[in-house]
Coordinates of C-alpha atoms in Angstrom, one line a residue:
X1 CA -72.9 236.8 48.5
X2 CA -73.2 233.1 47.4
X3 CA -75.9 231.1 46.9
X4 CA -75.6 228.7 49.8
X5 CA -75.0 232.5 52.1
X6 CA -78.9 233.4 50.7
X7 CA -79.9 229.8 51.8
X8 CA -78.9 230.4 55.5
X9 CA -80.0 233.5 55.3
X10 CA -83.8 232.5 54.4
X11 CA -83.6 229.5 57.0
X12 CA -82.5 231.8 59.6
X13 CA -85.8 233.9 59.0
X14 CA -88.0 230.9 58.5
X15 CA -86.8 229.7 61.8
X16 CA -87.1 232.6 63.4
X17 CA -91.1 233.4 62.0
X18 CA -91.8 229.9 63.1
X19 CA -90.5 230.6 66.3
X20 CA -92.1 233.8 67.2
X21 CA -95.6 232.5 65.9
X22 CA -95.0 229.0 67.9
X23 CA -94.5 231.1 71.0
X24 CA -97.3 233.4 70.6
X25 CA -99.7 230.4 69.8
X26 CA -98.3 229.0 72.8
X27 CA -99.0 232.4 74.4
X28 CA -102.7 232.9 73.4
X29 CA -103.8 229.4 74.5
X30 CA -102.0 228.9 77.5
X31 CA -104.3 232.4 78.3
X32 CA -107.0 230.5 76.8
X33 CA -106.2 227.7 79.4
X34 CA -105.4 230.3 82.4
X35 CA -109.2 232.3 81.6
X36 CA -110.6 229.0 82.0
X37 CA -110.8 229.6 85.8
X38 CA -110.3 233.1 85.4
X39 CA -112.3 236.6 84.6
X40 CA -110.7 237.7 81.4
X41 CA -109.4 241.3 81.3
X42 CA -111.7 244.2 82.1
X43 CA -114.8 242.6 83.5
X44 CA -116.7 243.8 85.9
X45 CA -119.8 242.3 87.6
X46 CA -122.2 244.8 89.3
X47 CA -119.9 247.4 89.0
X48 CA -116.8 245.7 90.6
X49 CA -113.4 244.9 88.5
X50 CA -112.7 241.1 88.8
X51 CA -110.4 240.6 85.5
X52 CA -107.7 238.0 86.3
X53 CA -109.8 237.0 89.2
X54 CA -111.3 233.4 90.1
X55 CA -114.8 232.3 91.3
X56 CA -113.7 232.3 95.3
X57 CA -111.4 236.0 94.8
X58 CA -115.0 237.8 93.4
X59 CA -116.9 236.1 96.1
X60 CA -113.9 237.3 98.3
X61 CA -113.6 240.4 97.1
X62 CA -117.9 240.7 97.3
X63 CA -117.7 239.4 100.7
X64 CA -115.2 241.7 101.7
X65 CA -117.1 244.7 100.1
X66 CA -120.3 243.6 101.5
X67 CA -120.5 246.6 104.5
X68 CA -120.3 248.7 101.1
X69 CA -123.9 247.8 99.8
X70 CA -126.2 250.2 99.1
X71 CA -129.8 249.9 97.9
X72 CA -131.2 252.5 96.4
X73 CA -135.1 253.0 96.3
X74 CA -136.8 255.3 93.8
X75 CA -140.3 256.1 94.5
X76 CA -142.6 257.5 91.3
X77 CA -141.8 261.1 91.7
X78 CA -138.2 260.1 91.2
X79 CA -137.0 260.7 95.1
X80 CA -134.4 258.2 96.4
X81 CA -133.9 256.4 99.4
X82 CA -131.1 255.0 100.6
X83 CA -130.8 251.4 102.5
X84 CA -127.4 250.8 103.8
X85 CA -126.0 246.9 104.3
X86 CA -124.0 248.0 107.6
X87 CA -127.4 249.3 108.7
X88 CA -129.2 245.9 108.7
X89 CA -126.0 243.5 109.2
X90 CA -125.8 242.1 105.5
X91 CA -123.7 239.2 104.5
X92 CA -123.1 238.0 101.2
X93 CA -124.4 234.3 100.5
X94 CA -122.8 232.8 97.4
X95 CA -125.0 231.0 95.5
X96 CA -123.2 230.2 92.5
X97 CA -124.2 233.3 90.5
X98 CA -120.5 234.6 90.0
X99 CA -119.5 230.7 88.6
X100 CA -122.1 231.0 86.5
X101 CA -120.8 233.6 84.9
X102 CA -117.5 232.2 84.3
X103 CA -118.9 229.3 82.7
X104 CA -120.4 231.3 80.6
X105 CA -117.8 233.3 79.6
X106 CA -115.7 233.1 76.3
X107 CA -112.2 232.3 77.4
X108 CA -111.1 232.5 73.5
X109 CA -112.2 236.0 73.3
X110 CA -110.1 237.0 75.8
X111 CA -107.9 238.9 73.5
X112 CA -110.8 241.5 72.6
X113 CA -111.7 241.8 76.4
X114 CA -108.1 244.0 76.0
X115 CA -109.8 246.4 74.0
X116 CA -113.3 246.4 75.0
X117 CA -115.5 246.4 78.9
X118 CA -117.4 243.4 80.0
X119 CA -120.2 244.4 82.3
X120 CA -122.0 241.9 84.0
X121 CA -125.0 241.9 86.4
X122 CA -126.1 238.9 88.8
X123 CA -128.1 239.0 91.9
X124 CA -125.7 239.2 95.1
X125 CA -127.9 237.0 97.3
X126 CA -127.4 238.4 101.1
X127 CA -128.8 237.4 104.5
X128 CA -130.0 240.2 106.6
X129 CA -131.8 240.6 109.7
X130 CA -135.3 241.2 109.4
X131 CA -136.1 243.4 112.6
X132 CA -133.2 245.8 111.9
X133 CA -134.6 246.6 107.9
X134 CA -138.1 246.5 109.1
X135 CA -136.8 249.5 111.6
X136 CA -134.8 250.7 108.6
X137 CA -138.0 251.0 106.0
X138 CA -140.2 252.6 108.8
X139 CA -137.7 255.4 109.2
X140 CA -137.2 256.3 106.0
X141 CA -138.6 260.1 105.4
X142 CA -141.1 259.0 103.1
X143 CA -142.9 257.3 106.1
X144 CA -142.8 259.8 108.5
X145 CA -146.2 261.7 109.0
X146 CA -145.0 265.3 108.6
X147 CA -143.9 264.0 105.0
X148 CA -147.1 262.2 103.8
X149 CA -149.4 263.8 101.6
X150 CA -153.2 262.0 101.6
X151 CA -154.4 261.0 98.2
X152 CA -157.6 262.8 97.0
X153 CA -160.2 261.8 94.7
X154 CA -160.9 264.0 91.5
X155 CA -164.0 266.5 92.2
X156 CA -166.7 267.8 90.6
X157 CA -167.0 271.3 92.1
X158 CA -168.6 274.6 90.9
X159 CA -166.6 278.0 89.9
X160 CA -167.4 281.1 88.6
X161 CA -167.6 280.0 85.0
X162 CA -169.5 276.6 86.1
X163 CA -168.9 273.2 86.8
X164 CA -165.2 271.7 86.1
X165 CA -163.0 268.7 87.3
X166 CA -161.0 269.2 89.9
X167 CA -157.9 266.6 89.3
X168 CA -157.1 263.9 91.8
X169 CA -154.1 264.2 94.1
X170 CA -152.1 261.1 93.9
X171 CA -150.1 261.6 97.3
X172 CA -146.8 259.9 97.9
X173 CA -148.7 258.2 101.3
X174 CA -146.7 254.7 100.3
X175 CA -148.2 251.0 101.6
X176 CA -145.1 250.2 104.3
X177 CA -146.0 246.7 103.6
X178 CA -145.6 246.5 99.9
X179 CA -142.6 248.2 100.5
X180 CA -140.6 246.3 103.0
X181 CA -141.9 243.3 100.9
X182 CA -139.8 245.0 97.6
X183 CA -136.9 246.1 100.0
X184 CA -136.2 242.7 101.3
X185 CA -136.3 240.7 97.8
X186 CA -134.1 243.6 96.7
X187 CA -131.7 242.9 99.5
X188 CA -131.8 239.2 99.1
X189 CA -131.0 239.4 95.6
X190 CA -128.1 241.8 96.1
X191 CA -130.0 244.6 93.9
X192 CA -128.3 247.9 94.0
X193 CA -131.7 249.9 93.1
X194 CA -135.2 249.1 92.9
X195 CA -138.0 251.3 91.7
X196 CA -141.7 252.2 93.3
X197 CA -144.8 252.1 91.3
X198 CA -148.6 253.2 92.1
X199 CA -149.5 249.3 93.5
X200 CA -147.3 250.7 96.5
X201 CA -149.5 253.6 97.2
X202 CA -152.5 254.9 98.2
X203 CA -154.0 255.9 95.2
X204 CA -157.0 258.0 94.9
X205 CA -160.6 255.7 94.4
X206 CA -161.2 258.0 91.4
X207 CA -159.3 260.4 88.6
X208 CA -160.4 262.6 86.3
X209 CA -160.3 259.8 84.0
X210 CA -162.4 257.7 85.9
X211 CA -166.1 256.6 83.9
X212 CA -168.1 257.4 86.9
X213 CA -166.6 261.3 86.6
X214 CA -166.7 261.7 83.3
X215 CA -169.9 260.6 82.5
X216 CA -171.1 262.5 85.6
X217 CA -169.6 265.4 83.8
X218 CA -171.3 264.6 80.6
X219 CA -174.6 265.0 82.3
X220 CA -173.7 268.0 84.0
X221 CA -172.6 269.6 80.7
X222 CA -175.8 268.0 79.1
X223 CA -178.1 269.9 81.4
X224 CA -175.5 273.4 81.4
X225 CA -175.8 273.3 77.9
X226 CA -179.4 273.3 77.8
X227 CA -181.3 276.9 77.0
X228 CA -185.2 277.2 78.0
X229 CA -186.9 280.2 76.0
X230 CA -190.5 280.9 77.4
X231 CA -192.8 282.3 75.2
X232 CA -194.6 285.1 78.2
X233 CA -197.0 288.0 78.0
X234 CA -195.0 290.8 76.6
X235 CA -192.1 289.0 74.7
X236 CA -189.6 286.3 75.7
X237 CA -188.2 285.4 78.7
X238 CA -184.8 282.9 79.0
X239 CA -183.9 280.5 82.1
X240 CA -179.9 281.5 82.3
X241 CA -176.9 279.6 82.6
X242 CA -176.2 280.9 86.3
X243 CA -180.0 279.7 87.2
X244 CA -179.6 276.4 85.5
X245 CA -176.3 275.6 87.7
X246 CA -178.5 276.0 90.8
X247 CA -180.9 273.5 89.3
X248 CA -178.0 271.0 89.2
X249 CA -177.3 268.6 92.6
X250 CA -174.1 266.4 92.7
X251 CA -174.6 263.7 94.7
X252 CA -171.4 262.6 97.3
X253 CA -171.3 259.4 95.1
X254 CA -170.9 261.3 91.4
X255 CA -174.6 260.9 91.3
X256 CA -176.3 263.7 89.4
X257 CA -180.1 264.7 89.6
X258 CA -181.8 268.1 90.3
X259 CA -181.8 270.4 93.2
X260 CA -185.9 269.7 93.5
X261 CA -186.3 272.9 96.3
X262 CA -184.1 275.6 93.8
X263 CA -186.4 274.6 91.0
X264 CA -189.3 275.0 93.1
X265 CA -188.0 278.5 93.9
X266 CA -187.4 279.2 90.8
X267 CA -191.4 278.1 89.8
X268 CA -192.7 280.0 92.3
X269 CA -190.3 283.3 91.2
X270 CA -192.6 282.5 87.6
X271 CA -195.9 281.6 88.8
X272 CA -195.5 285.1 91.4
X273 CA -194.4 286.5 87.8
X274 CA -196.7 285.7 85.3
X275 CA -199.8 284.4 87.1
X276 CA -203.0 286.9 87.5
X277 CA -205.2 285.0 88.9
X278 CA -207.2 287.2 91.2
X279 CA -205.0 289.9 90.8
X280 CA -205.7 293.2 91.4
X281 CA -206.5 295.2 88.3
X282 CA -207.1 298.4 86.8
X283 CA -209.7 298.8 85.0
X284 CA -210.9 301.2 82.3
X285 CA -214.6 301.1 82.9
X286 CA -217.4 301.9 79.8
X287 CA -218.2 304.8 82.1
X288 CA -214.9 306.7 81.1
X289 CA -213.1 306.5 85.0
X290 CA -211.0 303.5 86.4
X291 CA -211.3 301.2 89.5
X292 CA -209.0 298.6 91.2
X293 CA -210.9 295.5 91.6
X294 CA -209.8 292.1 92.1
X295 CA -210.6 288.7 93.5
X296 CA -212.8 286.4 91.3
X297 CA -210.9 283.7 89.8
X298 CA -210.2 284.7 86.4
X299 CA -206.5 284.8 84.8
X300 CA -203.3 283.1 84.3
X301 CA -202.0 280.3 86.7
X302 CA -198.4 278.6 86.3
X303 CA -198.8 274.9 87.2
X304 CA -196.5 274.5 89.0
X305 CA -195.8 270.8 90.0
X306 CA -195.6 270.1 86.0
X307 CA -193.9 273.5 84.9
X308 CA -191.1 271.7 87.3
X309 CA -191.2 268.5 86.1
X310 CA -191.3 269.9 82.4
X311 CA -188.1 272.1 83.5
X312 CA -186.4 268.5 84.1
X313 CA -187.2 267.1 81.5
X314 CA -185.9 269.3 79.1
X315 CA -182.8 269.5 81.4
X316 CA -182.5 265.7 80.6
X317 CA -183.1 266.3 76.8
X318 CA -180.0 268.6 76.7
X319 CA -181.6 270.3 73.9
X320 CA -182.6 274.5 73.1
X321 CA -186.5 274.5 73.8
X322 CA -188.9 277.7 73.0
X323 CA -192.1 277.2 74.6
X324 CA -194.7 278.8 77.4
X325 CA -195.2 278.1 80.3
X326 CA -197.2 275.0 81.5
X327 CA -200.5 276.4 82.7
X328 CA -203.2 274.8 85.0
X329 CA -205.7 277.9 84.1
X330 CA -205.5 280.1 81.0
X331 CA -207.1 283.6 80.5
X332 CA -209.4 284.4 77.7
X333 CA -206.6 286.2 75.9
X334 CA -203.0 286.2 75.9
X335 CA -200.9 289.2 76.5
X336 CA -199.9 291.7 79.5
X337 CA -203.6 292.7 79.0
X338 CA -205.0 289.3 79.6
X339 CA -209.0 290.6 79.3
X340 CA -208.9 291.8 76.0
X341 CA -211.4 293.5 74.0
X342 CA -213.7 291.0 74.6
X343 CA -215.9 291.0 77.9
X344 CA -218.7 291.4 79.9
X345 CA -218.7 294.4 82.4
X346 CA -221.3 294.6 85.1
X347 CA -221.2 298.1 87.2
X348 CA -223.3 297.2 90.3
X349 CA -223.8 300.6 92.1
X350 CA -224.9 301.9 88.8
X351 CA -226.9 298.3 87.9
X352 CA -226.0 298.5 84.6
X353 CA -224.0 295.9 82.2
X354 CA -221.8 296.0 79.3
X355 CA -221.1 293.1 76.5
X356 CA -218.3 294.2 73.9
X357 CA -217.1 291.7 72.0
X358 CA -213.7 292.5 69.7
X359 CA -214.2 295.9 71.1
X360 CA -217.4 296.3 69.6
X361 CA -220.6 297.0 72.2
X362 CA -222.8 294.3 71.7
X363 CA -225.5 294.9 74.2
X364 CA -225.8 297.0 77.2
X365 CA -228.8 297.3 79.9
X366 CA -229.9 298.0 83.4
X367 CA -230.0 295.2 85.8
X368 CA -230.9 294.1 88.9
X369 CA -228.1 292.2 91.3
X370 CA -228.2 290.9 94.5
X371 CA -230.2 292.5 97.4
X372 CA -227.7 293.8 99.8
X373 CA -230.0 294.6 102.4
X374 CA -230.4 290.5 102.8
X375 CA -226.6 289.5 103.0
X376 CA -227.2 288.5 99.3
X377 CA -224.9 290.8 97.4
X378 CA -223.6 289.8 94.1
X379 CA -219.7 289.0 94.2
X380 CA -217.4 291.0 92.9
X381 CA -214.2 290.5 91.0
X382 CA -212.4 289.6 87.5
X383 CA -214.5 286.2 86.3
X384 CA -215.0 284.2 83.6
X385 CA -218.4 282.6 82.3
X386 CA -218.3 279.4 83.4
X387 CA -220.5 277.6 81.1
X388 CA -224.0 278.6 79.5
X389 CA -227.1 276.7 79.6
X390 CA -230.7 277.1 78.2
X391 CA -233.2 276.8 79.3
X392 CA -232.5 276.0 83.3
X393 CA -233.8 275.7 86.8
X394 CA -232.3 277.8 89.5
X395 CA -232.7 276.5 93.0
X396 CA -231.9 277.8 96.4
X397 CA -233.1 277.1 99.7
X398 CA -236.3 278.8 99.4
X399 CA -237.1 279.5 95.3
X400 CA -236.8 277.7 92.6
X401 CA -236.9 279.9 89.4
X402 CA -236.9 278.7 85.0
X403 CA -235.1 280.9 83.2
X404 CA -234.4 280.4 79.5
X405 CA -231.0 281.5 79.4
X406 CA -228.4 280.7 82.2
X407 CA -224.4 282.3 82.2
X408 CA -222.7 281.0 85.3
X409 CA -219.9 283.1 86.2
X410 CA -219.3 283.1 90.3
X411 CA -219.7 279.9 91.7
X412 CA -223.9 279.4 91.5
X413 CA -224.3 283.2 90.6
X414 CA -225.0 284.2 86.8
X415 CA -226.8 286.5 84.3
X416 CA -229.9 285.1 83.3
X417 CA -233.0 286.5 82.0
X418 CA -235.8 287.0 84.7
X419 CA -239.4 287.7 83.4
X420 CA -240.6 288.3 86.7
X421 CA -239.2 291.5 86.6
X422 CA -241.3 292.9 84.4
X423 CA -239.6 295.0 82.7
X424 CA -238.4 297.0 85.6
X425 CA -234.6 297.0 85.9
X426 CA -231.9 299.7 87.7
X427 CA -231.9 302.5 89.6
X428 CA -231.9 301.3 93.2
X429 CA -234.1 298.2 93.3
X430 CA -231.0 295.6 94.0
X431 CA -231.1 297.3 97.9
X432 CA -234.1 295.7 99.0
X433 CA -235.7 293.5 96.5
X434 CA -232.7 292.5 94.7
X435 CA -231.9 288.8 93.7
X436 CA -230.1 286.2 95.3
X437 CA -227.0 286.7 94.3
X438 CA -227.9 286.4 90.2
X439 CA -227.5 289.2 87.6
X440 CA -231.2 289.5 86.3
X441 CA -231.3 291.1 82.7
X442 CA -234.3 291.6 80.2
X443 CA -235.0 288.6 78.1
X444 CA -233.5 289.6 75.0
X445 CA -230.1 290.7 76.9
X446 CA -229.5 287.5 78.2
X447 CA -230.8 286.2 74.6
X448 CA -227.9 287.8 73.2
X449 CA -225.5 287.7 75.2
X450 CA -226.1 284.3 75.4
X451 CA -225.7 283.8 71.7
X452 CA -222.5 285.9 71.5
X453 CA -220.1 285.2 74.3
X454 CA -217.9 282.0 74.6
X455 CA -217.2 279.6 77.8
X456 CA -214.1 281.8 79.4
X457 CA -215.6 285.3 78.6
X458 CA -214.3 287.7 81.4
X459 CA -216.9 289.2 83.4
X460 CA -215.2 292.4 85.7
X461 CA -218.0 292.9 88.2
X462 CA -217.2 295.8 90.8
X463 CA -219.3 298.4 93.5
X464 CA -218.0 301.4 93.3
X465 CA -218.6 302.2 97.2
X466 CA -217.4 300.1 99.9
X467 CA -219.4 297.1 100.6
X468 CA -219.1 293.9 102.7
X469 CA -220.4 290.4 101.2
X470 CA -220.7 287.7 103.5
X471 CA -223.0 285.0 101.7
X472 CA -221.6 281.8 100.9
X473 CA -221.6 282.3 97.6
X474 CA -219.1 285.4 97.7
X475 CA -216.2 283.6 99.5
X476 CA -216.4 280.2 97.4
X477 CA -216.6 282.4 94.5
X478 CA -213.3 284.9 96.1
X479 CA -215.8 287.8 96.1
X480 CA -213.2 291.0 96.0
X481 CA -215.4 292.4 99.0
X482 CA -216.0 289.5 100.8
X483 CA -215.8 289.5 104.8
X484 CA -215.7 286.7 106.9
X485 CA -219.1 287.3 108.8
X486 CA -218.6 287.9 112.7
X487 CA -219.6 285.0 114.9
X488 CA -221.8 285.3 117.4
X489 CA -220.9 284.6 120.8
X490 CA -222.7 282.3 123.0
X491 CA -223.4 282.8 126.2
X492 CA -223.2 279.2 128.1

């Protein structure tokens, strides 16, 4: 083959090259030119395929496809609802949306749209009629009674292993208002789904995240957590866990303060407990036999206004306390044997007394008590010396006595020394020319007693027959035997 062959050859080739690329310039921007107006290949807008398409064929096609819509609502717990377009006489109102997005499309690229999806999303602005979706929205099932579930607030409530929270129930009971107000912008936009949060509900006032439950809690578990160890006669005794629930009161507002008539209860179940004030004893007496005598006013007594308010406060402390109990009266001693060693014993059918002190016998004599044949018997009971005074003036209606040594110990009656005596002391002398209500002793018995007891001595005083004491003194002073004395009747 010859040179000028090779030349024709090439030419031929060039030509045709030149050719092919000139066409398929001429190809790709006459596309360029025709995607100007049109949707390049494989785009889709909300779901529909408009490639190839122009502005008025989507709205068309939209138009056409309008009886199609479907709005989808989601509420919170992920349920759906569906809102149909034929079901509230939709039409489609172009607003410019779908030119939009051809102007804003790439008509260059539209080479790669070949290979590779273009989704697009604009809102499909519709008209509707309001009546018919208002119908629509009230019959969805979520708004149908038998459907609703009410919302509940969190509770504080009490179980077996104390207080806990109880968690709120949200509800799905759904605001129709707020609803048909999201519905209808969905529809006017053209939305295909829109999703429900708490702002369209009922939602409970509080959680179990709310401040005024947990800090109601907090309290609660301050109080719970709280032990009160009392420090009683005979060893220890603990308010439990179970009692201190009782004590707690929950207010309907979260509010928490004290159940004021369990703790009283609970007072009283000490004070019935542990007080001994006037009780009724048995006594070992220096004679070698015992009695049951009580009355007087000697022994323990719970206060129990403060023991309740003390019971609150360390409730509001939250802390462990050991202490005793808050007392408005104390007894000489402490123990289950509250007299002790230490005491004065006066055995009035015998007329004799008894001073030990630390369990040692101090002093002992005859006496002379109260004359019973004048309503003046001496009262008898568990006591306590009062005070002591030396010397002092007795007084009464009709006497006025000095006596050097004085020991108050039932009401205005005490054991003093009384000179006028004479020396003569027991035996039966108390039944007709007894005192008025006083112990009389020898000088130097009341002398030493005198010097050797304390204010809050116990004196047990007791008869050891039956007798009746009706004097004034005896039922001021809770005389063990006292009777209220029989009233006369008068005849009009």
């Amino acid at each position: 083959m010859g040179e000028r062959e090779r030349r024709r050859r090439r030419k031929i080739i060039i030509g045709s090259v030149s050719g092919a690329v000139i066409l398929l310039l001429a190809l790709y921007f006459g596309m360029v030119f025709y995607f100007k107006n049109h949707f390049i290949f494989r785009t889709e807008i909300n779901g529909w395929k408009v490639g190839g398409m122009t502005t008025e064929q989507v709205e068309e096609k939209i138009g056409d496809h309008v009886e199609d819509y479907l709005l989808t609502v989601f509420d919170r717990d992920d349920e759906k609802y569906h809102i149909y377009g034929k079901d509230i006489a939709c039409k489609y109102m172009p607003d410019g949306a779908v030119e939009k997005l051809l102007e804003k499309q790439n008509p260059f690229g539209w080479l790669i749209s070949v290979f590779k999806l273009k989704e697009e999303e604009t809102a499909l602005p519709m008209e509707y009629q309001e009546e018919l979706l208002a119908d629509v929205v009230k019959n969805l099932s979520c708004f149908q009674e038998e459907n609703i579930i009410e919302p509940q607030n969190a509770q504080i409530l009490l179980g077996e292993d104390g207080y806990y929270i109880e968690p709120e129930v949200m509800g799905n009971h759904m605001i129709y208002d707020n609803v048909l107000a999201k519905v209808k912008e969905a529809v006017a936009d053209g939305k295909e789904s829109i999703t429900l949060t708490d702002e369209d509900y009922q939602n409970p006032e509080y959680t179990k995240e709310s401040d005024i439950i947990t800090e109601a809690m907090a309290t609660i578990e301050r109080y719970a957590n709280t032990t009160i160890t009392y420090q009683v006669p005979g060893g220890e005794e603990q308010i439990d866990a179970e009692q201190i629930q009782k004590f707690i009161q929950l207010g309907e507002d979260y509010t928490v303060g004290f159940n004021e008539k369990e703790i009283e209860k609970y007072v009283q179940s000490l004070a019935s407990k542990y007080n001994t004030y006037a009780d009724v004893r048995s006594f070992h007496t220096s004679s070698g036999d015992t009695v049951e005598i009580g009355g007087g006013d000697y022994g323990w007594i719970v206060n129990k206004p403060k023991e309740a308010e003390q019971i609150k406060a360390d409730l509001e402390a939250g802390e462990p306390v050991t202490r005793e109990l808050v007392y408005s009266q104390r007894a000489f001693v402490e123990g289950e044997d509250d007299i002790g060693n230490t005491y004065i014993e006066i055995d009035y059918t015998k007329q004799h007394l008894w001073f030990y002190k630390d369990g040692a016998l101090v002093v002992e004599s005859d006496i002379v008590s109260g004359n019973i044949s004048r309503g003046n018997g001496s009262p008898d009971g568990v006591f306590k010396i009062v005070y002591k005074q030396s010397p002092a003036v007795l007084k009464g209606e009709d006497y006025e006595s000095d006596v050097t040594y004085f020991l108050p110990f039932a009401y205005n009656v005490g054991v003093h020394d009384a000179s006028w005596r004479n020396g003569k002391f027991g035996g039966e002398i108390y039944k007709t020319s007894g005192s008025h209500g006083c112990i009389n002793v020898p000088f130097e018995v009341a002398q030493t007693i005198y010097q050797n007891a304390e204010v809050g001595t116990p004196v047990i005083a007791f008869y050891r027959e039956e007798v009746e004491l009706t004097a004034e003194n005896c039922r001021i002073a809770n005389a063990y035997s006292y009777k209220e004395p029989e009233k006369e009747e008068v005849t009009p």
